[in-house]
Amino acid sequence: MTTITVRSVRAMIYTIIYLCTLARVAVANVEKLLFIGPAPSQILNNNPTLSSLSIHHTLTPDEPSIRTNLDRIFPSRQSLAPGESSWVLLTNLTENRRYELRICWSALEPTSFHMESYILEKVLQNAQLLKSINTYSASRRSDQARPMSVSEISNSSSALLVEVRATADYFTDVKELMSNPRPVLVDLILDPFLLNVLPQSLLPTAGYLILLCITTWFMAQWIATGLRSVAGPVEAQAKKRN
């Protein structure tokens, strides 16, 4: 009968401790937007309205993340759509593939986000959306990053425009912070799904959990075998005494 040894138990314990150290601890908030890649737009050629639209934040599957500051305001009763608008261009998407757009920000900067995605045709048909994009582009002219014109998108590319509304969600006795909230530092992350089921960024986590479960199962089997090997002789001695 196989017996358990101190060396094998110690090796398994060290393995589990090592796997636990690979887990990352994060203190942050996350807001998500799930969407399906739309069909390529047919209105990109020679459209003067599109040529005037410039977006400073662009995400693609090849460049899926950026870190930037987004302006925010306190909610107002006069505003039907609360929050300061920022715009993100998602391009080079795959039609009918599921994606996830995440906004990650520090828990030390209380903020509420609301995201809404629009196909290009929808934006061109809505004067308020066009005005919002132009206002946002004008406010970001001091950015060092080169803005991307919507007209630069290839006709064969699937693209979306995402409006991000940021609302300050705190209270303080400092009047300056209540009247003029500071911009919030965020990470914008575009995450495609594998087989439209699992976000690509979760693949290492899934592998880690599977490895941890397998290791724990083998350790449990070894411990059980060792306990049975110890209990067997004790039971035999008890029978002889009886």
Coordinates of N, CA and C in Angstrom, one line a residue, residues 17-98:
I17 N 1.0 27.1 -2.2 CA 1.4 28.4 -1.8 C 1.9 29.2 -2.9
Y18 N 2.7 28.6 -3.8 CA 3.3 29.3 -5.0 C 2.2 29.7 -5.9
L19 N 1.2 28.8 -6.1 CA 0.1 29.1 -7.0 C -0.7 30.3 -6.5
C20 N -0.9 30.3 -5.2 CA -1.6 31.4 -4.6 C -0.9 32.8 -4.7
T21 N 0.4 32.8 -4.7 CA 1.1 34.0 -4.9 C 1.0 34.6 -6.3
L22 N 0.6 33.8 -7.2 CA 0.4 34.2 -8.6 C -0.9 35.1 -8.7
A23 N -1.8 34.9 -7.8 CA -3.0 35.7 -7.9 C -2.7 37.2 -7.5
R24 N -3.3 38.1 -8.3 CA -3.1 39.5 -8.1 C -4.3 40.1 -7.4
V25 N -4.0 41.0 -6.5 CA -5.0 41.7 -5.7 C -5.1 43.1 -6.3
A26 N -6.3 43.5 -6.6 CA -6.6 44.8 -7.2 C -7.7 45.5 -6.4
V27 N -7.4 46.8 -6.1 CA -8.4 47.7 -5.5 C -8.9 48.7 -6.5
A28 N -9.9 48.3 -7.2 CA -10.4 49.2 -8.3 C -11.8 48.9 -8.6
N29 N -12.4 49.8 -9.4 CA -13.8 49.6 -9.9 C -13.8 49.3 -11.4
V30 N -14.8 48.6 -11.8 CA -14.9 48.2 -13.2 C -16.3 48.5 -13.7
E31 N -16.4 49.1 -14.9 CA -17.7 49.2 -15.6 C -17.5 48.5 -17.0
K32 N -18.5 47.7 -17.4 CA -18.4 47.0 -18.6 C -19.5 47.3 -19.6
L33 N -19.2 47.1 -20.9 CA -20.1 47.3 -22.0 C -19.9 46.1 -22.9
L34 N -20.9 45.2 -23.0 CA -20.9 44.1 -23.9 C -21.6 44.4 -25.2
F35 N -21.0 44.0 -26.3 CA -21.5 44.3 -27.7 C -21.0 43.3 -28.7
I36 N -21.7 43.3 -29.8 CA -21.4 42.4 -30.9 C -20.8 43.3 -32.1
G37 N -19.7 42.8 -32.7 CA -19.1 43.6 -33.8 C -20.1 43.8 -34.9
P38 N -20.4 45.0 -35.3 CA -21.4 45.3 -36.4 C -20.8 45.0 -37.7
A39 N -21.7 45.0 -38.7 CA -21.3 44.9 -40.1 C -20.5 46.1 -40.5
P40 N -19.5 46.0 -41.4 CA -18.8 47.2 -41.9 C -19.7 48.2 -42.5
S41 N -19.4 49.5 -42.2 CA -20.3 50.6 -42.6 C -20.1 50.8 -44.1
Q42 N -21.2 51.2 -44.8 CA -21.2 51.5 -46.2 C -21.2 53.0 -46.5
I43 N -21.0 53.8 -45.5 CA -21.1 55.3 -45.7 C -19.8 56.0 -45.5
L44 N -18.7 55.3 -45.6 CA -17.4 55.9 -45.2 C -16.8 56.7 -46.4
N45 N -17.2 56.4 -47.6 CA -16.5 57.1 -48.8 C -17.1 58.4 -49.0
N46 N -16.2 59.4 -49.1 CA -16.6 60.8 -49.5 C -17.8 61.3 -48.7
N47 N -17.7 61.2 -47.4 CA -18.7 61.7 -46.5 C -18.1 62.9 -45.7
P48 N -18.5 64.1 -46.0 CA -17.9 65.3 -45.4 C -18.2 65.4 -43.9
T49 N -19.3 64.9 -43.5 CA -19.6 64.9 -42.0 C -18.6 64.0 -41.2
L50 N -18.3 62.8 -41.8 CA -17.4 61.9 -41.1 C -16.0 62.5 -41.1
S51 N -15.6 63.2 -42.2 CA -14.2 63.8 -42.2 C -14.0 64.8 -41.1
S52 N -15.1 65.4 -40.6 CA -14.9 66.4 -39.6 C -14.9 65.8 -38.2
L53 N -15.1 64.5 -38.1 CA -15.2 63.9 -36.8 C -13.8 63.3 -36.4
S54 N -13.2 63.8 -35.3 CA -11.9 63.3 -34.9 C -12.0 62.7 -33.4
I55 N -11.5 61.5 -33.2 CA -11.6 60.9 -31.9 C -10.2 60.7 -31.4
H56 N -10.0 61.1 -30.1 CA -8.6 61.0 -29.5 C -8.4 59.7 -28.9
H57 N -9.4 58.9 -28.6 CA -9.2 57.6 -28.0 C -9.7 56.5 -28.9
T58 N -8.8 55.8 -29.4 CA -9.1 54.7 -30.4 C -8.5 53.4 -29.9
L59 N -9.4 52.4 -29.9 CA -9.0 51.0 -29.5 C -9.2 50.0 -30.7
T60 N -8.3 49.1 -30.8 CA -8.4 48.0 -31.8 C -7.9 46.7 -31.2
P61 N -8.2 45.6 -31.8 CA -7.7 44.3 -31.2 C -6.2 44.3 -31.1
D62 N -5.5 45.0 -31.9 CA -4.0 45.0 -31.9 C -3.5 46.0 -30.8
E63 N -4.3 47.0 -30.5 CA -4.0 48.0 -29.5 C -5.2 48.2 -28.6
P64 N -5.4 47.2 -27.7 CA -6.6 47.1 -27.0 C -6.8 47.9 -25.7
S65 N -5.8 48.7 -25.3 CA -5.9 49.4 -24.1 C -5.2 50.7 -24.1
I66 N -5.7 51.7 -23.4 CA -5.1 53.0 -23.2 C -5.4 53.5 -21.8
R67 N -4.5 54.3 -21.3 CA -4.7 54.9 -20.0 C -4.8 56.5 -20.3
T68 N -5.9 57.0 -19.7 CA -6.1 58.4 -20.0 C -6.9 59.0 -18.9
N69 N -7.1 60.3 -18.9 CA -7.9 61.1 -18.0 C -9.2 61.4 -18.6
L70 N -10.4 61.2 -17.9 CA -11.7 61.5 -18.5 C -12.3 62.6 -17.5
D71 N -12.8 63.6 -18.2 CA -13.5 64.7 -17.4 C -14.8 64.1 -16.8
R72 N -15.2 64.7 -15.7 CA -16.4 64.3 -15.0 C -17.1 65.5 -14.4
I73 N -18.4 65.4 -14.2 CA -19.2 66.5 -13.6 C -20.1 65.9 -12.6
F74 N -20.7 66.8 -11.8 CA -21.8 66.3 -10.9 C -23.1 66.3 -11.6
P75 N -24.0 65.3 -11.3 CA -25.3 65.3 -11.9 C -26.1 66.5 -11.7
S76 N -26.8 66.9 -12.8 CA -27.6 68.1 -12.7 C -29.1 67.7 -13.1
R77 N -30.0 68.4 -12.4 CA -31.4 68.1 -12.7 C -31.8 68.6 -14.0
Q78 N -31.1 69.6 -14.5 CA -31.4 70.2 -15.8 C -31.0 69.3 -17.0
S79 N -30.0 68.4 -16.7 CA -29.5 67.6 -17.8 C -30.3 66.2 -17.9
L80 N -30.7 65.9 -19.1 CA -31.4 64.7 -19.3 C -30.5 63.5 -19.3
A81 N -29.3 63.7 -19.7 CA -28.2 62.6 -19.8 C -27.1 63.1 -18.9
P82 N -27.1 62.7 -17.6 CA -26.1 63.1 -16.6 C -24.7 62.6 -17.0
G83 N -23.7 63.4 -16.7 CA -22.3 63.0 -16.9 C -21.6 63.8 -18.0
E84 N -20.3 63.9 -17.9 CA -19.5 64.5 -18.9 C -19.2 63.5 -20.0
S85 N -19.5 63.9 -21.3 CA -19.3 62.9 -22.4 C -17.9 62.9 -22.9
S86 N -17.4 61.7 -23.0 CA -16.1 61.4 -23.8 C -16.5 60.3 -24.8
W87 N -15.7 60.3 -25.9 CA -15.9 59.4 -27.0 C -14.8 58.5 -27.3
V88 N -15.0 57.2 -27.5 CA -14.0 56.2 -27.9 C -14.4 55.6 -29.2
L89 N -13.4 55.4 -30.1 CA -13.6 54.8 -31.4 C -13.1 53.4 -31.3
L90 N -13.9 52.4 -31.6 CA -13.5 51.0 -31.7 C -13.5 50.6 -33.1
T91 N -12.4 50.2 -33.6 CA -12.3 49.8 -35.1 C -11.5 48.5 -35.3
N92 N -11.5 48.1 -36.5 CA -10.9 46.8 -36.9 C -11.5 45.6 -36.1
L93 N -12.8 45.7 -35.8 CA -13.6 44.7 -35.1 C -13.9 43.6 -36.1
T94 N -14.3 42.4 -35.6 CA -14.8 41.3 -36.4 C -16.3 41.2 -36.3
E95 N -17.0 41.2 -37.5 CA -18.4 41.2 -37.5 C -18.9 39.9 -36.8
N96 N -20.0 40.2 -35.9 CA -20.7 39.1 -35.2 C -19.8 38.5 -34.1
R97 N -18.7 39.1 -33.8 CA -17.9 38.6 -32.6 C -18.2 39.4 -31.4
R98 N -18.3 38.7 -30.3 CA -18.6 39.4 -29.0 C -17.4 40.1 -28.4

